[in-house]
Amino acid sequence: MNRSNWWKTSISDISPGIIRYHGYPVEQLISSEHVGMASMIWLMTRGELPTVPQARLLERALVAGVDHGPQAPSIAIARMAMTCGVGINSAMASATNVLGDVHGGAGQELMEIFRTILDDPRPLSEAVEAEIKRLRSDNRYVPGFGHRFHPVDPRRAPLVAAVETARDVGVVEGRHLEVALEIERQINLNRDRPIPMNIDGATAIIYAELGFEPVLGRGLFILSRSVGALAHAWEESQSSQRNKGPEHRSILPTYTGSPERAVP
Amino acid sequence: MNRSNWWKTSISDISPGIIRYHGYPVEQLISSEHVGMASMIWLMTRGELPTVPQARLLERALVAGVDHGPQAPSIAIARMAMTCGVGINSAMASATNVLGDVHGGAGQELMEIFRTILDDPRPLSEAVEAEIKRLRSDNRYVPGFGHRFHPVDPRRAPLVAAVETARDVGVVEGRHLEVALEIERQINLNRDRPIPMNIDGATAIIYAELGFEPVLGRGLFILSRSVGALAHAWEESQSSQRNKGPEHRSILPTYTGSPERAVP
Amino acid sequence: MNRSNWWKTSISDISPGIIRYHGYPVEQLISSEHVGMASMIWLMTRGELPTVPQARLLERALVAGVDHGPQAPSIAIARMAMTCGVGINSAMASATNVLGDVHGGAGQELMEIFRTILDDPRPLSEAVEAEIKRLRSDNRYVPGFGHRFHPVDPRRAPLVAAVETARDVGVVEGRHLEVALEIERQINLNRDRPIPMNIDGATAIIYAELGFEPVLGRGLFILSRSVGALAHAWEESQSSQRNKGPEHRSILPTYTGSPERAVP
Amino acid sequence: MNRSNWWKTSISDISPGIIRYHGYPVEQLISSEHVGMASMIWLMTRGELPTVPQARLLERALVAGVDHGPQAPSIAIARMAMTCGVGINSAMASATNVLGDVHGGAGQELMEIFRTILDDPRPLSEAVEAEIKRLRSDNRYVPGFGHRFHPVDPRRAPLVAAVETARDVGVVEGRHLEVALEIERQINLNRDRPIPMNIDGATAIIYAELGFEPVLGRGLFILSRSVGALAHAWEESQSSQRNKGPEHRSILPTYTGSPERAVP
């Protein structure tokens, strides 16, 4: 067989009878007692297998993001798609497709902010203060903090605890955790109604502590949320709905445009 | 807050400060030592947590399908998309979107065939023979067997071995495995060049043994392959390619249509 | 330059300085007084330019299908996508992606039914009766007739009138129109509340009269509806919404699953 | 019926028996002799019907962009998708999805540059010079100029000529044309191998002259290119290919990663 340089890759080495990912034969990966999905995600995106505690910490973040119910646009779209007569692959693709800069992008953004702060030679509290000031002067809120209706995000505590434990046993350094907690402290100074860290913030700490690039942070969230998209697409496919709209069909959108007029 | 019956679901129970999946609080799922991605996939799609050995068997199938390199349309599309100036979510969505009836659908189809055979009151060998005959008379090949260039698919042996082990300790019954092996035996009678079970076939056994519906079989493959799509999208994003076409830009598609003519 | 047989096509002939579609130089197509979008759609999918009256009839069907407001899943999805931080291309793709067998597929299905009826050697009324009976015995309704809330679809009359006019001057034969009207007559016998022909039915007549294949019927609808998707995506992008869900954020989906329980 | 403020729109007014776009009854739009697809695109995105010469100029730009053959990622993806067992809607969606910042975004970017230059109080040549300098200092090329293999883009001349004609009869002012020609002049000073205006540049002039917002420029290109995606998806669906990869299956991607190694 010829080899194509146009499609070169360092990820998978495939030839008749052989499949290896970053050098590891697929049959060994399948059979290994230590390799699960978290390890495979790490291997495929980083080129090396993680240690067991690294994989375990990553997996907790993946578990945390699987779903936020049908009011999340990604999930609503997966469900609506299933009622339009497309395959479950298209429903899941439609969900993934909207996990953009706003819906899912906050974690990636925060990971970039961690970098800016950690590269700042000033003491942590000053570096954080400067960064928050910069964001506010750009009229931006701090990504990864606050939630439209959770006063306290129930995913924050167990994720932060998992990072603390991992830090205490030397799995991660804990520098990104420290930055995140300092951000949380500062944005909550003198506030009556607290702005707690949310899921994007808490998972961003884990992905950053484990050394993932910011763009991969978004990719990891997508892998996680795909599970919810599948579950909801499947549930909706068992309904008898056809062309499910966003609201019940007895409700029509309000029209705010030109009054009736004749085509000239 | 009001509740909407238009968007009812049995999967996630979300209200301010509370997120539960099928009744389990998300904070407990994150903190549990026994809950990883395979367990979450099971919980979200089935409504119950699996046992540890069930989750482990499922995970082996998920590990097996992550990637088949840039010659697979799903992966090529993810890579091409990244060079067109879209987010990694759109690149991954584009990959997922093509995992249709042909690219990824073989497993789902085989799971349906397993059912037909197991519902057949005749002895297994006769039921299998009848089903193969029916497929052939419809001019269809048996899904899940044969590969365009792997003479032996390296993923078959470890997956079949994993099912055998799980059967021996009572995790699964092994009836779908038995059917698959009988199909493999029959389609290879009197052949010089064997038609081995492929990845779609081997994972279909696991998904069926674990009680997943055929449509979910396709969904599970999608979750698995999304890992490869992410890894390849990420790798391609580090190249300097712009608008990467399927072949090197010095190669033009052959034109087979009308010769040049003037617009009337 | 090399030529690739792997990517051969009869549609476009492209080489340095030259772009021809089915033989016609692009510069002549751009400059022609008689070539508009309808003609280009015809040329690209059929290989020949239409006559002006053919293009005009096609265009009326395309005009008719551009939009059905934000309660249509395609349009709701385009709008929701725009609030998630993706490009307008991704919003439009998400809309197109759900125009499947149910949402947009009725026209294609009806075009196939036209064929069955026209191939039937019996008199028209008998052939139609047999086909309606067959559909009903399969528990299927006749595609292209009836609407969830339009008692009379306002697009039916002008489209049927356009086909009649085209038939009277010899642009089309009118056989598919005849079939559609006979179907409409029969399904409305002895009914109090009429089931009128809908947009899918009326445009299917035009596409079929003009000789398009059924699959292209769906494709034409997609081109038409893409206009509405663009308009709505653009309108939504001017709102300040972020992560717009299907209903107002004060409304939560009803949860119908397991009560709260502890992770074992 | 209730009305939903969550889904308000100024585009379409839909209630039982009534469909109006920006106030115009759909039945009148279908029947009008002056309303074609270009007019509908204008109406839906701008809120008013264009004059006939405005619609005609818009249509020429739409005609120009329909296709650039299977080496364009959008077209290759549509074709590959069709061989994977998905509907033609999903194939077209996959094509549209990659028309991002790089593949199709140049026109939008140039429309924004037109604005910057026209807002500059200095004489045109100085404003253009400053803008080119700024782009080059950011290591960016000028969008809308140059082509990877067309030494002269055959679509430039007829599109520029169409704008000149429209300007001469007062349909457009011609200020964006003037800017574009000055950019073209300056970037070609002292060059042996010219950098001509390309399709993105020439259509951007038309869209800008007609008063479309830059984001809509990308949207219009998408509507145009969707025609090519449909034609190619349809052509490929008539082949017998299954899971068509980017290159012939006898060619494997070059592997550049870790050598074989055992899973620890």
Short mmCIF file of N, CA and C in Angstrom, two decimals, chain D residues 30-130:
data_model
loop_
_atom_site.label_atom_id
_atom_site.label_comp_id
_atom_site.label_asym_id
_atom_site.label_seq_id
_atom_site.Cartn_x
_atom_site.Cartn_y
_atom_site.Cartn_z
N ILE D 30 -45.87 34.27 -3.82
CA ILE D 30 -45.75 33.14 -4.75
C ILE D 30 -46.25 33.55 -6.14
N SER D 31 -47.33 34.31 -6.19
CA SER D 31 -47.96 34.62 -7.48
C SER D 31 -47.33 35.79 -8.20
N SER D 32 -46.57 36.62 -7.49
CA SER D 32 -46.01 37.82 -8.11
C SER D 32 -45.05 37.48 -9.25
N GLU D 33 -45.14 38.28 -10.30
CA GLU D 33 -44.20 38.08 -11.42
C GLU D 33 -42.81 38.60 -11.10
N HIS D 34 -42.70 39.42 -10.06
CA HIS D 34 -41.43 40.09 -9.80
C HIS D 34 -40.65 39.49 -8.63
N VAL D 35 -41.22 38.48 -7.98
CA VAL D 35 -40.57 37.96 -6.78
C VAL D 35 -39.97 36.58 -7.06
N GLY D 36 -38.65 36.51 -7.02
CA GLY D 36 -37.96 35.24 -7.17
C GLY D 36 -37.16 34.97 -5.91
N MET D 37 -36.21 34.02 -5.99
CA MET D 37 -35.45 33.66 -4.79
C MET D 37 -34.60 34.82 -4.29
N ALA D 38 -34.00 35.58 -5.21
CA ALA D 38 -33.15 36.69 -4.76
C ALA D 38 -33.99 37.72 -3.99
N SER D 39 -35.19 37.99 -4.47
CA SER D 39 -36.07 38.93 -3.78
C SER D 39 -36.47 38.40 -2.41
N MET D 40 -36.73 37.10 -2.35
CA MET D 40 -37.14 36.52 -1.07
C MET D 40 -36.00 36.57 -0.06
N ILE D 41 -34.80 36.30 -0.51
CA ILE D 41 -33.63 36.36 0.39
C ILE D 41 -33.50 37.78 0.94
N TRP D 42 -33.66 38.74 0.06
CA TRP D 42 -33.58 40.15 0.47
C TRP D 42 -34.69 40.49 1.46
N LEU D 43 -35.91 40.12 1.11
CA LEU D 43 -37.05 40.43 1.99
C LEU D 43 -36.87 39.82 3.37
N MET D 44 -36.48 38.55 3.40
CA MET D 44 -36.41 37.85 4.68
C MET D 44 -35.31 38.40 5.57
N THR D 45 -34.21 38.86 4.97
CA THR D 45 -33.09 39.32 5.79
C THR D 45 -33.10 40.83 6.01
N ARG D 46 -33.83 41.56 5.17
CA ARG D 46 -33.79 43.02 5.26
C ARG D 46 -35.12 43.65 5.65
N GLY D 47 -36.21 42.91 5.44
CA GLY D 47 -37.50 43.43 5.84
C GLY D 47 -38.28 44.14 4.75
N GLU D 48 -37.64 44.39 3.61
CA GLU D 48 -38.31 45.05 2.47
C GLU D 48 -38.00 44.28 1.19
N LEU D 49 -38.86 44.41 0.21
CA LEU D 49 -38.57 43.82 -1.10
C LEU D 49 -37.58 44.72 -1.84
N PRO D 50 -36.66 44.13 -2.59
CA PRO D 50 -35.72 44.94 -3.37
C PRO D 50 -36.39 45.41 -4.66
N THR D 51 -35.77 46.37 -5.32
CA THR D 51 -36.19 46.68 -6.69
C THR D 51 -35.71 45.55 -7.60
N VAL D 52 -36.24 45.49 -8.79
CA VAL D 52 -35.82 44.43 -9.71
C VAL D 52 -34.32 44.51 -10.01
N PRO D 53 -33.76 45.69 -10.30
CA PRO D 53 -32.31 45.71 -10.57
C PRO D 53 -31.46 45.33 -9.35
N GLN D 54 -31.93 45.68 -8.16
CA GLN D 54 -31.20 45.26 -6.95
C GLN D 54 -31.19 43.74 -6.84
N ALA D 55 -32.37 43.14 -7.03
CA ALA D 55 -32.48 41.68 -6.95
C ALA D 55 -31.60 41.01 -8.00
N ARG D 56 -31.57 41.63 -9.18
CA ARG D 56 -30.79 41.05 -10.28
C ARG D 56 -29.29 41.07 -9.97
N LEU D 57 -28.82 42.16 -9.38
CA LEU D 57 -27.40 42.25 -9.05
C LEU D 57 -27.05 41.23 -7.96
N LEU D 58 -27.92 41.15 -6.95
CA LEU D 58 -27.70 40.15 -5.90
C LEU D 58 -27.62 38.75 -6.49
N GLU D 59 -28.51 38.47 -7.41
CA GLU D 59 -28.58 37.13 -7.99
C GLU D 59 -27.30 36.75 -8.73
N ARG D 60 -26.69 37.73 -9.38
CA ARG D 60 -25.44 37.41 -10.10
C ARG D 60 -24.36 36.93 -9.11
N ALA D 61 -24.32 37.57 -7.95
CA ALA D 61 -23.33 37.14 -6.94
C ALA D 61 -23.65 35.74 -6.44
N LEU D 62 -24.93 35.45 -6.28
CA LEU D 62 -25.33 34.13 -5.80
C LEU D 62 -25.00 33.06 -6.84
N VAL D 63 -25.23 33.38 -8.11
CA VAL D 63 -24.90 32.44 -9.19
C VAL D 63 -23.41 32.10 -9.17
N ALA D 64 -22.59 33.11 -8.87
CA ALA D 64 -21.14 32.95 -9.00
C ALA D 64 -20.53 31.97 -8.01
N GLY D 65 -21.19 31.77 -6.86
CA GLY D 65 -20.53 31.02 -5.79
C GLY D 65 -20.99 29.60 -5.58
N VAL D 66 -21.80 29.06 -6.48
CA VAL D 66 -22.44 27.78 -6.19
C VAL D 66 -21.50 26.60 -5.97
N ASP D 67 -20.33 26.63 -6.60
CA ASP D 67 -19.53 25.41 -6.53
C ASP D 67 -18.08 25.69 -6.84
N HIS D 68 -17.20 24.94 -6.18
CA HIS D 68 -15.80 24.91 -6.60
C HIS D 68 -15.25 23.50 -6.60
N GLY D 69 -16.14 22.53 -6.88
CA GLY D 69 -15.68 21.17 -7.09
C GLY D 69 -15.28 20.41 -5.85
N PRO D 70 -15.01 19.11 -6.02
CA PRO D 70 -14.77 18.22 -4.88
C PRO D 70 -13.48 18.46 -4.11
N GLN D 71 -12.61 19.33 -4.59
CA GLN D 71 -11.42 19.64 -3.79
C GLN D 71 -11.74 20.70 -2.73
N ALA D 72 -12.87 21.36 -2.85
CA ALA D 72 -13.30 22.26 -1.76
C ALA D 72 -13.78 21.40 -0.61
N PRO D 73 -13.33 21.67 0.63
CA PRO D 73 -13.74 20.81 1.75
C PRO D 73 -15.26 20.68 1.88
N SER D 74 -15.99 21.77 1.68
CA SER D 74 -17.46 21.70 1.80
C SER D 74 -18.04 20.65 0.87
N ILE D 75 -17.59 20.65 -0.36
CA ILE D 75 -18.14 19.73 -1.36
C ILE D 75 -17.66 18.30 -1.10
N ALA D 76 -16.39 18.14 -0.78
CA ALA D 76 -15.88 16.80 -0.48
C ALA D 76 -16.65 16.19 0.69
N ILE D 77 -16.92 17.01 1.70
CA ILE D 77 -17.63 16.51 2.88
C ILE D 77 -19.06 16.11 2.53
N ALA D 78 -19.75 16.90 1.71
CA ALA D 78 -21.10 16.53 1.30
C ALA D 78 -21.10 15.18 0.59
N ARG D 79 -20.10 14.96 -0.25
CA ARG D 79 -20.03 13.71 -1.01
C ARG D 79 -19.68 12.53 -0.09
N MET D 80 -18.69 12.72 0.78
CA MET D 80 -18.32 11.65 1.70
C MET D 80 -19.51 11.28 2.59
N ALA D 81 -20.22 12.31 3.07
CA ALA D 81 -21.36 12.07 3.95
C ALA D 81 -22.40 11.17 3.29
N MET D 82 -22.65 11.40 1.99
CA MET D 82 -23.67 10.61 1.30
C MET D 82 -23.33 9.12 1.23
N THR D 83 -22.06 8.80 1.34
CA THR D 83 -21.66 7.39 1.26
C THR D 83 -21.68 6.71 2.63
N CYS D 84 -22.03 7.47 3.65
CA CYS D 84 -22.03 6.96 5.03
C CYS D 84 -23.42 6.58 5.52
N GLY D 85 -24.42 6.71 4.64
CA GLY D 85 -25.76 6.30 5.05
C GLY D 85 -26.52 7.34 5.84
N VAL D 86 -26.40 8.60 5.43
CA VAL D 86 -27.22 9.65 6.05
C VAL D 86 -28.10 10.28 4.98
N GLY D 87 -29.11 11.04 5.38
CA GLY D 87 -29.99 11.71 4.44
C GLY D 87 -29.29 12.87 3.74
N ILE D 88 -29.89 13.31 2.63
CA ILE D 88 -29.27 14.40 1.86
C ILE D 88 -29.27 15.69 2.68
N ASN D 89 -30.22 15.82 3.62
CA ASN D 89 -30.21 16.98 4.51
C ASN D 89 -28.94 16.99 5.38
N SER D 90 -28.56 15.83 5.88
CA SER D 90 -27.35 15.77 6.72
C SER D 90 -26.09 16.02 5.89
N ALA D 91 -26.09 15.54 4.67
CA ALA D 91 -24.93 15.79 3.80
C ALA D 91 -24.80 17.28 3.52
N MET D 92 -25.92 17.93 3.24
CA MET D 92 -25.89 19.37 2.97
C MET D 92 -25.52 20.15 4.24
N ALA D 93 -26.02 19.70 5.38
CA ALA D 93 -25.69 20.35 6.65
C ALA D 93 -24.20 20.25 6.92
N SER D 94 -23.63 19.10 6.65
CA SER D 94 -22.20 18.91 6.90
C SER D 94 -21.37 19.84 6.04
N ALA D 95 -21.84 20.07 4.81
CA ALA D 95 -21.14 21.02 3.93
C ALA D 95 -21.24 22.43 4.48
N THR D 96 -22.44 22.84 4.81
CA THR D 96 -22.67 24.19 5.32
C THR D 96 -21.88 24.44 6.60
N ASN D 97 -21.78 23.41 7.41
CA ASN D 97 -21.16 23.56 8.73
C ASN D 97 -19.70 24.01 8.66
N VAL D 98 -19.02 23.69 7.57
CA VAL D 98 -17.60 24.06 7.49
C VAL D 98 -17.36 25.39 6.77
N LEU D 99 -18.43 26.07 6.39
CA LEU D 99 -18.23 27.37 5.73
C LEU D 99 -17.97 28.44 6.79
N GLY D 100 -16.81 28.28 7.45
CA GLY D 100 -16.47 29.10 8.61
C GLY D 100 -15.58 30.28 8.30
N ASP D 101 -14.84 30.72 9.31
CA ASP D 101 -14.03 31.93 9.16
C ASP D 101 -13.04 31.84 8.00
N VAL D 102 -12.56 30.64 7.72
CA VAL D 102 -11.55 30.50 6.66
C VAL D 102 -12.20 30.14 5.33
N HIS D 103 -13.10 29.17 5.32
CA HIS D 103 -13.75 28.67 4.09
C HIS D 103 -15.07 29.44 3.91
N GLY D 104 -14.97 30.62 3.34
CA GLY D 104 -16.19 31.40 3.13
C GLY D 104 -16.24 32.67 3.95
N GLY D 105 -15.34 32.77 4.91
CA GLY D 105 -15.37 33.94 5.77
C GLY D 105 -14.64 35.16 5.20
N ALA D 106 -13.89 34.96 4.10
CA ALA D 106 -13.08 36.07 3.59
C ALA D 106 -13.96 37.23 3.14
N GLY D 107 -15.10 36.93 2.54
CA GLY D 107 -15.98 37.99 2.07
C GLY D 107 -16.49 38.85 3.22
N GLN D 108 -16.91 38.17 4.28
CA GLN D 108 -17.39 38.88 5.46
C GLN D 108 -16.31 39.81 6.02
N GLU D 109 -15.10 39.28 6.08
CA GLU D 109 -13.97 40.04 6.62
C GLU D 109 -13.68 41.26 5.75
N LEU D 110 -13.75 41.05 4.43
CA LEU D 110 -13.48 42.17 3.52
C LEU D 110 -14.56 43.25 3.66
N MET D 111 -15.81 42.82 3.87
CA MET D 111 -16.89 43.79 4.05
C MET D 111 -16.63 44.67 5.28
N GLU D 112 -16.03 44.06 6.30
CA GLU D 112 -15.69 44.86 7.49
C GLU D 112 -14.53 45.82 7.18
N ILE D 113 -13.61 45.37 6.37
CA ILE D 113 -12.49 46.23 5.98
C ILE D 113 -12.98 47.40 5.12
N PHE D 114 -13.94 47.14 4.24
CA PHE D 114 -14.54 48.24 3.45
C PHE D 114 -15.02 49.34 4.40
N ARG D 115 -15.69 48.93 5.45
CA ARG D 115 -16.23 49.90 6.41
C ARG D 115 -15.16 50.75 7.04
N THR D 116 -14.11 50.05 7.51
CA THR D 116 -13.00 50.78 8.14
C THR D 116 -12.45 51.82 7.19
N ILE D 117 -12.25 51.42 5.96
CA ILE D 117 -11.65 52.34 4.98
C ILE D 117 -12.61 53.49 4.66
N LEU D 118 -13.89 53.17 4.50
CA LEU D 118 -14.84 54.24 4.16
C LEU D 118 -15.08 55.19 5.33
N ASP D 119 -14.83 54.71 6.54
CA ASP D 119 -14.97 55.59 7.71
C ASP D 119 -13.73 56.44 7.93
N ASP D 120 -12.67 56.14 7.22
CA ASP D 120 -11.41 56.85 7.39
C ASP D 120 -11.51 58.20 6.66
N PRO D 121 -11.25 59.30 7.38
CA PRO D 121 -11.44 60.61 6.73
C PRO D 121 -10.37 60.95 5.69
N ARG D 122 -9.28 60.19 5.68
CA ARG D 122 -8.21 60.50 4.73
C ARG D 122 -8.61 60.16 3.28
N PRO D 123 -7.87 60.65 2.31
CA PRO D 123 -8.15 60.28 0.92
C PRO D 123 -8.09 58.76 0.76
N LEU D 124 -8.84 58.25 -0.21
CA LEU D 124 -8.98 56.80 -0.37
C LEU D 124 -7.63 56.08 -0.41
N SER D 125 -6.70 56.58 -1.22
CA SER D 125 -5.45 55.83 -1.40
C SER D 125 -4.69 55.74 -0.07
N GLU D 126 -4.77 56.79 0.72
CA GLU D 126 -4.07 56.73 2.02
C GLU D 126 -4.78 55.79 3.00
N ALA D 127 -6.09 55.83 2.98
CA ALA D 127 -6.86 54.95 3.88
C ALA D 127 -6.60 53.48 3.53
N VAL D 128 -6.57 53.20 2.23
CA VAL D 128 -6.31 51.82 1.79
C VAL D 128 -4.89 51.41 2.19
N GLU D 129 -3.96 52.31 1.97
CA GLU D 129 -2.56 52.00 2.29
C GLU D 129 -2.41 51.68 3.78
N ALA D 130 -3.06 52.48 4.60
CA ALA D 130 -2.98 52.28 6.05
C ALA D 130 -3.58 50.92 6.45
#
